[in-house]
mmCIF file of C-alpha atoms in Angstrom:
data_model
loop_
_atom_site.group_PDB
_atom_site.id
_atom_site.type_symbol
_atom_site.label_atom_id
_atom_site.label_comp_id
_atom_site.label_asym_id
_atom_site.label_seq_id
_atom_site.Cartn_x
_atom_site.Cartn_y
_atom_site.Cartn_z
ATOM 1 C CA MET A 1 3.359 -24.488 -3.101
ATOM 2 C CA PRO A 2 1.802 -26.003 0.059
ATOM 3 C CA LYS A 3 -1.945 -25.829 0.353
ATOM 4 C CA ARG A 4 -3.394 -23.507 2.966
ATOM 5 C CA PRO A 5 -5.770 -25.078 5.479
ATOM 6 C CA LEU A 6 -9.420 -24.318 4.865
ATOM 7 C CA LEU A 7 -9.981 -22.030 7.811
ATOM 8 C CA PRO A 8 -13.180 -19.954 7.998
ATOM 9 C CA ASP A 9 -11.520 -16.794 6.691
ATOM 10 C CA THR A 10 -10.092 -18.701 3.696
ATOM 11 C CA ILE A 11 -13.494 -20.100 2.766
ATOM 12 C CA ALA A 12 -15.409 -16.846 3.285
ATOM 13 C CA PRO A 13 -14.892 -13.663 5.323
ATOM 14 C CA SER A 14 -15.807 -14.160 8.980
ATOM 15 C CA TRP A 15 -18.314 -11.302 8.900
ATOM 16 C CA LEU A 16 -20.141 -12.977 6.005
ATOM 17 C CA VAL A 17 -20.321 -16.259 7.902
ATOM 18 C CA VAL A 18 -21.814 -14.449 10.904
ATOM 19 C CA GLN A 19 -24.359 -12.658 8.713
ATOM 20 C CA LEU A 20 -25.449 -15.922 7.123
ATOM 21 C CA LEU A 21 -25.764 -17.649 10.481
ATOM 22 C CA GLY A 22 -27.790 -14.762 11.863
ATOM 23 C CA THR A 23 -30.083 -14.836 8.843
ATOM 24 C CA LEU A 24 -30.513 -18.573 9.336
ATOM 25 C CA PHE A 25 -31.444 -18.023 12.990
ATOM 26 C CA PHE A 26 -34.016 -15.409 11.993
ATOM 27 C CA ALA A 27 -35.527 -17.672 9.334
ATOM 28 C CA VAL A 28 -35.738 -20.756 11.569
ATOM 29 C CA THR A 29 -37.177 -18.745 14.456
ATOM 30 C CA LEU A 30 -39.897 -17.212 12.294
ATOM 31 C CA LEU A 31 -40.767 -20.551 10.701
ATOM 32 C CA THR A 32 -41.127 -22.283 14.072
ATOM 33 C CA ALA A 33 -42.792 -19.420 15.967
ATOM 34 C CA ARG A 34 -46.165 -20.145 17.547
ATOM 35 C CA GLU A 35 -47.612 -16.691 17.891
ATOM 36 C CA PRO A 36 -51.340 -15.872 17.603
ATOM 37 C CA ASP A 37 -51.022 -12.094 18.003
ATOM 38 C CA PRO A 38 -50.766 -10.329 14.607
ATOM 39 C CA ARG A 39 -49.196 -7.281 16.249
ATOM 40 C CA VAL A 40 -46.305 -9.413 17.422
ATOM 41 C CA TRP A 41 -45.949 -10.832 13.922
ATOM 42 C CA ALA A 42 -45.864 -7.297 12.548
ATOM 43 C CA ALA A 43 -42.998 -6.477 14.918
ATOM 44 C CA TYR A 44 -41.234 -9.669 13.872
ATOM 45 C CA GLY A 45 -41.611 -8.662 10.241
ATOM 46 C CA VAL A 46 -40.138 -5.213 10.834
ATOM 47 C CA ALA A 47 -37.265 -6.697 12.851
ATOM 48 C CA SER A 48 -36.548 -9.218 10.098
ATOM 49 C CA ALA A 49 -36.606 -6.498 7.450
ATOM 50 C CA CYS A 50 -34.168 -4.454 9.541
ATOM 51 C CA TRP A 51 -31.881 -7.473 9.865
ATOM 52 C CA LEU A 52 -31.893 -8.030 6.108
ATOM 53 C CA GLY A 53 -31.225 -4.330 5.599
ATOM 54 C CA PHE A 54 -28.269 -4.607 7.948
ATOM 55 C CA VAL A 55 -26.882 -7.596 6.032
ATOM 56 C CA VAL A 56 -27.134 -5.731 2.721
ATOM 57 C CA LEU A 57 -25.860 -2.340 3.894
ATOM 58 C CA ALA A 58 -23.156 -3.389 6.369
ATOM 59 C CA PRO A 59 -20.256 -3.458 3.855
ATOM 60 C CA ARG A 60 -21.095 -0.052 2.330
ATOM 61 C CA LEU A 61 -23.046 1.941 4.948
ATOM 62 C CA PRO A 62 -21.959 0.613 8.346
ATOM 63 C CA LYS A 63 -23.592 3.381 10.396
ATOM 64 C CA THR A 64 -26.968 2.982 8.720
ATOM 65 C CA ALA A 65 -26.654 -0.776 9.040
ATOM 66 C CA ALA A 66 -25.946 -0.427 12.776
ATOM 67 C CA VAL A 67 -29.119 1.637 13.232
ATOM 68 C CA LEU A 68 -31.167 -1.051 11.484
ATOM 69 C CA LEU A 69 -29.559 -3.701 13.653
ATOM 70 C CA ALA A 70 -30.430 -1.752 16.790
ATOM 71 C CA VAL A 71 -34.063 -1.555 15.682
ATOM 72 C CA ALA A 72 -34.025 -5.291 14.953
ATOM 73 C CA SER A 73 -33.000 -5.921 18.564
ATOM 74 C CA VAL A 74 -35.252 -3.357 20.268
ATOM 75 C CA LEU A 75 -38.582 -4.357 18.709
ATOM 76 C CA PRO A 76 -38.531 -8.029 19.773
ATOM 77 C CA ALA A 77 -37.135 -7.092 23.202
ATOM 78 C CA ALA A 78 -40.206 -4.950 23.838
ATOM 79 C CA LEU A 79 -42.455 -7.952 23.147
ATOM 80 C CA VAL A 80 -40.800 -10.780 25.085
ATOM 81 C CA GLY A 81 -43.499 -10.649 27.762
ATOM 82 C CA ARG A 82 -46.346 -10.600 25.241
ATOM 83 C CA ALA A 83 -44.943 -13.269 22.899
ATOM 84 C CA GLY A 84 -46.374 -16.751 23.094
ATOM 85 C CA ASP A 85 -42.970 -18.472 22.928
ATOM 86 C CA SER A 86 -39.261 -17.663 23.011
ATOM 87 C CA SER A 87 -39.127 -16.319 19.446
ATOM 88 C CA ALA A 88 -38.945 -12.692 20.556
ATOM 89 C CA ILE A 89 -35.966 -13.193 22.855
ATOM 90 C CA ILE A 90 -34.154 -15.225 20.193
ATOM 91 C CA LEU A 91 -34.580 -12.519 17.554
ATOM 92 C CA SER A 92 -33.546 -9.789 19.966
ATOM 93 C CA ALA A 93 -30.554 -11.789 21.189
ATOM 94 C CA VAL A 94 -29.287 -12.499 17.664
ATOM 95 C CA ALA A 95 -29.499 -8.848 16.643
ATOM 96 C CA LEU A 96 -28.065 -7.523 19.911
ATOM 97 C CA GLY A 97 -25.232 -10.038 19.940
ATOM 98 C CA ARG A 98 -24.248 -9.038 16.416
ATOM 99 C CA LEU A 99 -24.488 -5.356 17.277
ATOM 100 C CA ALA A 100 -22.105 -5.843 20.199
ATOM 101 C CA THR A 101 -19.402 -7.190 17.858
ATOM 102 C CA LEU A 102 -19.410 -4.233 15.449
ATOM 103 C CA THR A 103 -16.128 -2.342 15.531
ATOM 104 C CA THR A 104 -17.690 0.586 13.655
ATOM 105 C CA THR A 105 -20.065 1.274 16.546
ATOM 106 C CA GLY A 106 -18.896 2.823 19.799
ATOM 107 C CA VAL A 107 -18.923 0.835 23.022
ATOM 108 C CA GLY A 108 -21.149 3.448 24.641
ATOM 109 C CA VAL A 109 -23.759 3.072 21.915
ATOM 110 C CA ILE A 110 -23.648 -0.715 22.199
ATOM 111 C CA LEU A 111 -24.086 -0.588 25.969
ATOM 112 C CA GLY A 112 -26.910 1.915 25.593
ATOM 113 C CA ILE A 113 -28.818 -0.304 23.155
ATOM 114 C CA GLY A 114 -28.150 -3.331 25.341
ATOM 115 C CA LEU A 115 -29.489 -1.612 28.458
ATOM 116 C CA LEU A 116 -32.507 -0.401 26.495
ATOM 117 C CA ASP A 117 -33.255 -3.941 25.337
ATOM 118 C CA ILE A 118 -32.905 -5.261 28.884
ATOM 119 C CA ALA A 119 -35.150 -2.535 30.280
ATOM 120 C CA LEU A 120 -37.788 -3.190 27.622
ATOM 121 C CA ALA A 121 -37.665 -6.936 28.263
ATOM 122 C CA VAL A 122 -38.054 -6.480 32.024
ATOM 123 C CA THR A 123 -40.892 -3.998 31.549
ATOM 124 C CA SER A 124 -42.644 -6.323 29.126
ATOM 125 C CA HIS A 125 -42.482 -9.208 31.598
ATOM 126 C CA VAL A 126 -43.687 -7.041 34.485
ATOM 127 C CA LEU A 127 -46.641 -5.751 32.470
ATOM 128 C CA ALA A 128 -47.515 -9.313 31.509
ATOM 129 C CA GLY A 129 -47.500 -10.321 35.189
ATOM 130 C CA HIS A 130 -44.802 -12.957 34.890
ATOM 131 C CA SER A 131 -42.860 -14.365 37.813
ATOM 132 C CA PRO A 132 -39.587 -12.746 38.927
ATOM 133 C CA GLY A 133 -37.633 -15.738 37.611
ATOM 134 C CA ALA A 134 -39.064 -15.392 34.122
ATOM 135 C CA THR A 135 -38.723 -11.623 34.318
ATOM 136 C CA LEU A 136 -34.993 -11.777 34.997
ATOM 137 C CA ALA A 137 -33.983 -14.855 32.983
ATOM 138 C CA GLU A 138 -34.374 -13.459 29.483
ATOM 139 C CA PRO A 139 -32.816 -10.045 30.267
ATOM 140 C CA ALA A 140 -29.887 -11.967 31.764
ATOM 141 C CA VAL A 141 -29.463 -13.722 28.421
ATOM 142 C CA LEU A 142 -29.356 -10.354 26.665
ATOM 143 C CA LEU A 143 -26.768 -9.060 29.129
ATOM 144 C CA LEU A 144 -24.621 -12.150 28.629
ATOM 145 C CA LEU A 145 -24.725 -11.759 24.855
ATOM 146 C CA VAL A 146 -23.717 -8.110 25.118
ATOM 147 C CA LEU A 147 -20.689 -9.061 27.208
ATOM 148 C CA VAL A 148 -19.719 -11.890 24.856
ATOM 149 C CA GLY A 149 -20.138 -9.633 21.837
ATOM 150 C CA LEU A 150 -18.031 -6.880 23.383
ATOM 151 C CA ASN A 151 -15.310 -9.403 24.135
ATOM 152 C CA ARG A 152 -15.349 -10.507 20.509
ATOM 153 C CA ARG A 153 -15.314 -6.874 19.410
ATOM 154 C CA GLN A 154 -12.249 -6.173 21.554
ATOM 155 C CA TYR A 155 -10.489 -9.154 20.002
ATOM 156 C CA GLU A 156 -11.180 -7.848 16.492
ATOM 157 C CA VAL A 157 -9.995 -4.354 17.413
ATOM 158 C CA GLN A 158 -6.745 -5.739 18.811
ATOM 159 C CA ALA A 159 -6.294 -7.926 15.733
ATOM 160 C CA LYS A 160 -6.679 -4.913 13.440
ATOM 161 C CA GLN A 161 -4.245 -2.894 15.535
ATOM 162 C CA ALA A 162 -1.724 -5.732 15.460
ATOM 163 C CA GLU A 163 -2.113 -6.025 11.693
ATOM 164 C CA ALA A 164 -1.563 -2.290 11.247
ATOM 165 C CA LEU A 165 1.517 -2.412 13.495
ATOM 166 C CA LEU A 166 2.880 -5.371 11.550
ATOM 167 C CA GLU A 167 2.417 -3.501 8.282
ATOM 168 C CA GLN A 168 4.214 -0.456 9.678
ATOM 169 C CA THR A 169 7.067 -2.670 10.867
ATOM 170 C CA ARG A 170 7.322 -4.333 7.469
ATOM 171 C CA LEU A 171 7.453 -0.968 5.706
ATOM 172 C CA ALA A 172 10.098 0.294 8.126
ATOM 173 C CA GLN A 173 12.206 -2.823 7.568
ATOM 174 C CA ALA A 174 11.872 -2.479 3.804
ATOM 175 C CA GLU A 175 12.910 1.170 3.990
ATOM 176 C CA HIS A 176 15.864 0.290 6.205
ATOM 177 C CA ALA A 177 16.932 -2.454 3.799
ATOM 178 C CA ARG A 178 16.599 -0.068 0.874
ATOM 179 C CA ALA A 179 18.734 2.544 2.632
ATOM 180 C CA ALA A 180 21.363 -0.080 3.481
ATOM 181 C CA ALA A 181 21.437 -1.287 -0.118
ATOM 182 C CA LEU A 182 21.830 2.266 -1.400
ATOM 183 C CA ASP A 183 24.697 2.841 1.049
ATOM 184 C CA GLU A 184 26.449 -0.262 -0.236
ATOM 185 C CA ARG A 185 26.007 0.847 -3.819
ATOM 186 C CA THR A 186 27.564 4.158 -2.876
ATOM 187 C CA ARG A 187 30.501 2.278 -1.368
ATOM 188 C CA ILE A 188 30.839 0.242 -4.562
ATOM 189 C CA ALA A 189 30.977 3.432 -6.606
ATOM 190 C CA ARG A 190 33.603 4.897 -4.278
ATOM 191 C CA GLU A 191 35.776 1.778 -4.463
ATOM 192 C CA LEU A 192 35.554 1.714 -8.243
ATOM 193 C CA HIS A 193 36.422 5.387 -8.395
ATOM 194 C CA ASP A 194 39.577 4.841 -6.337
ATOM 195 C CA VAL A 195 40.694 1.852 -8.412
ATOM 196 C CA LEU A 196 40.025 3.503 -11.750
ATOM 197 C CA ALA A 197 41.529 6.826 -10.686
ATOM 198 C CA HIS A 198 44.806 5.126 -9.765
ATOM 199 C CA SER A 199 44.944 3.034 -12.938
ATOM 200 C CA LEU A 200 43.920 5.800 -15.304
ATOM 201 C CA GLY A 201 46.304 8.255 -13.664
ATOM 202 C CA ALA A 202 49.262 5.935 -14.198
ATOM 203 C CA LEU A 203 48.057 5.206 -17.722
ATOM 204 C CA GLY A 204 47.938 8.909 -18.506
ATOM 205 C CA VAL A 205 51.499 9.399 -17.272
ATOM 206 C CA GLN A 206 52.803 6.596 -19.498
ATOM 207 C CA LEU A 207 50.983 7.928 -22.544
ATOM 208 C CA GLU A 208 52.371 11.410 -21.949
ATOM 209 C CA LEU A 209 55.834 9.902 -21.666
ATOM 210 C CA ALA A 210 55.383 8.057 -24.949
ATOM 211 C CA GLU A 211 54.215 11.245 -26.627
ATOM 212 C CA ALA A 212 57.225 13.157 -25.302
ATOM 213 C CA LEU A 213 59.669 10.489 -26.483
ATOM 214 C CA LEU A 214 58.229 10.590 -29.976
ATOM 215 C CA ALA A 215 57.891 14.352 -30.239
ATOM 216 C CA GLU A 216 61.164 15.465 -28.673
ATOM 217 C CA LYS A 217 63.623 12.618 -29.195
ATOM 218 C CA SER A 218 62.024 10.520 -31.905
ATOM 219 C CA ASP A 219 62.716 7.572 -29.614
ATOM 220 C CA VAL A 220 60.425 4.985 -31.135
ATOM 221 C CA ASP A 221 61.710 2.150 -28.982
ATOM 222 C CA GLY A 222 61.244 4.114 -25.769
ATOM 223 C CA ALA A 223 57.785 5.242 -26.837
ATOM 224 C CA LEU A 224 56.873 1.646 -27.684
ATOM 225 C CA ARG A 225 57.996 0.474 -24.249
ATOM 226 C CA SER A 226 55.891 3.214 -22.673
ATOM 227 C CA VAL A 227 52.868 2.181 -24.735
ATOM 228 C CA LYS A 228 53.326 -1.439 -23.661
ATOM 229 C CA ARG A 229 53.490 -0.368 -20.020
ATOM 230 C CA SER A 230 50.321 1.657 -20.620
ATOM 231 C CA ARG A 231 48.595 -1.411 -22.006
ATOM 232 C CA ARG A 232 49.633 -3.458 -18.965
ATOM 233 C CA LEU A 233 48.401 -0.713 -16.658
ATOM 234 C CA ALA A 234 45.063 -0.630 -18.465
ATOM 235 C CA ALA A 235 44.724 -4.415 -18.231
ATOM 236 C CA ASP A 236 45.730 -4.412 -14.559
ATOM 237 C CA GLY A 237 43.294 -1.595 -13.787
ATOM 238 C CA LEU A 238 40.463 -3.411 -15.530
ATOM 239 C CA ALA A 239 41.262 -6.610 -13.626
ATOM 240 C CA GLU A 240 41.375 -4.743 -10.313
ATOM 241 C CA ALA A 241 38.034 -3.101 -11.066
ATOM 242 C CA ARG A 242 36.486 -6.471 -11.889
ATOM 243 C CA ASP A 243 37.918 -7.997 -8.712
ATOM 244 C CA ALA A 244 36.560 -5.141 -6.613
ATOM 245 C CA VAL A 245 33.074 -5.454 -8.094
ATOM 246 C CA ALA A 246 33.099 -9.241 -7.692
ATOM 247 C CA ALA A 247 34.199 -8.990 -4.055
ATOM 248 C CA LEU A 248 31.554 -6.409 -3.241
ATOM 249 C CA ARG A 249 28.861 -8.441 -4.966
ATOM 250 C CA ARG A 250 29.774 -11.472 -2.894
ATOM 251 C CA ASP A 251 29.447 -9.421 0.292
ATOM 252 C CA ILE A 252 26.274 -7.524 -0.587
ATOM 253 C CA PRO A 253 23.122 -9.169 -1.972
ATOM 254 C CA PRO A 254 21.277 -7.434 -4.810
ATOM 255 C CA LEU A 255 18.849 -4.676 -3.865
ATOM 256 C CA ALA A 256 15.862 -6.638 -5.157
ATOM 257 C CA ASP A 257 16.785 -9.616 -2.950
ATOM 258 C CA VAL A 258 17.191 -7.395 0.108
ATOM 259 C CA LEU A 259 13.772 -5.813 -0.395
ATOM 260 C CA ALA A 260 12.163 -9.184 -1.077
ATOM 261 C CA ALA A 261 13.631 -10.616 2.118
ATOM 262 C CA ALA A 262 12.379 -7.644 4.123
ATOM 263 C CA ALA A 263 8.872 -8.051 2.702
#
């Protein structure tokens, strides 16, 4: 059997890879953050806890996990103007970008959270008295990540729809093949019935003739000839039945092979 290439989904599920990368981004950002304000660190801690909660709960409780992810993006976004470095925007961008790819969350909800993050980031910069360039740059990053995430989300939705359609097509083909195989088996039974009915009918006539010759005329020789003809008819009928089955088997593959080919 040929070896499959080690693509990401064969090494680990793509969602798991994304979760691990996001966790790595959170860890590196927190370890390299230069932030003197303890209130900002408290927000970072809550956002990180929400991210970890999302990672743990996503496979089992996707809606709850999405709420935690939204919180993980909103808290840092509200502090981008107060933060001493770019840690806040990185944390918010990671969480928001992941939220935008979730197929279990509606597009309206994703856009709402994205706009909320952008509004909070702009407000935070304005309150901090930053320049218009700095005020608009980081919200633009958030907007870009939302658009990229939604594009990825649309791709995953289409992939799932295509997979479901392919499965339906496969099942329909298997059912069609099964019906065709059953029809052919019915034809085999009909052909055998015709062959055997003809042979057995002639055989019955010869046996009745032999019985009549013995009972009415005591013609042993005539009865013996009739019995011999009966034996030939039986042999010929059996040969014809075997030929019919062999011919039909050559034309029609076995049911198991038909279903396997359709699968």
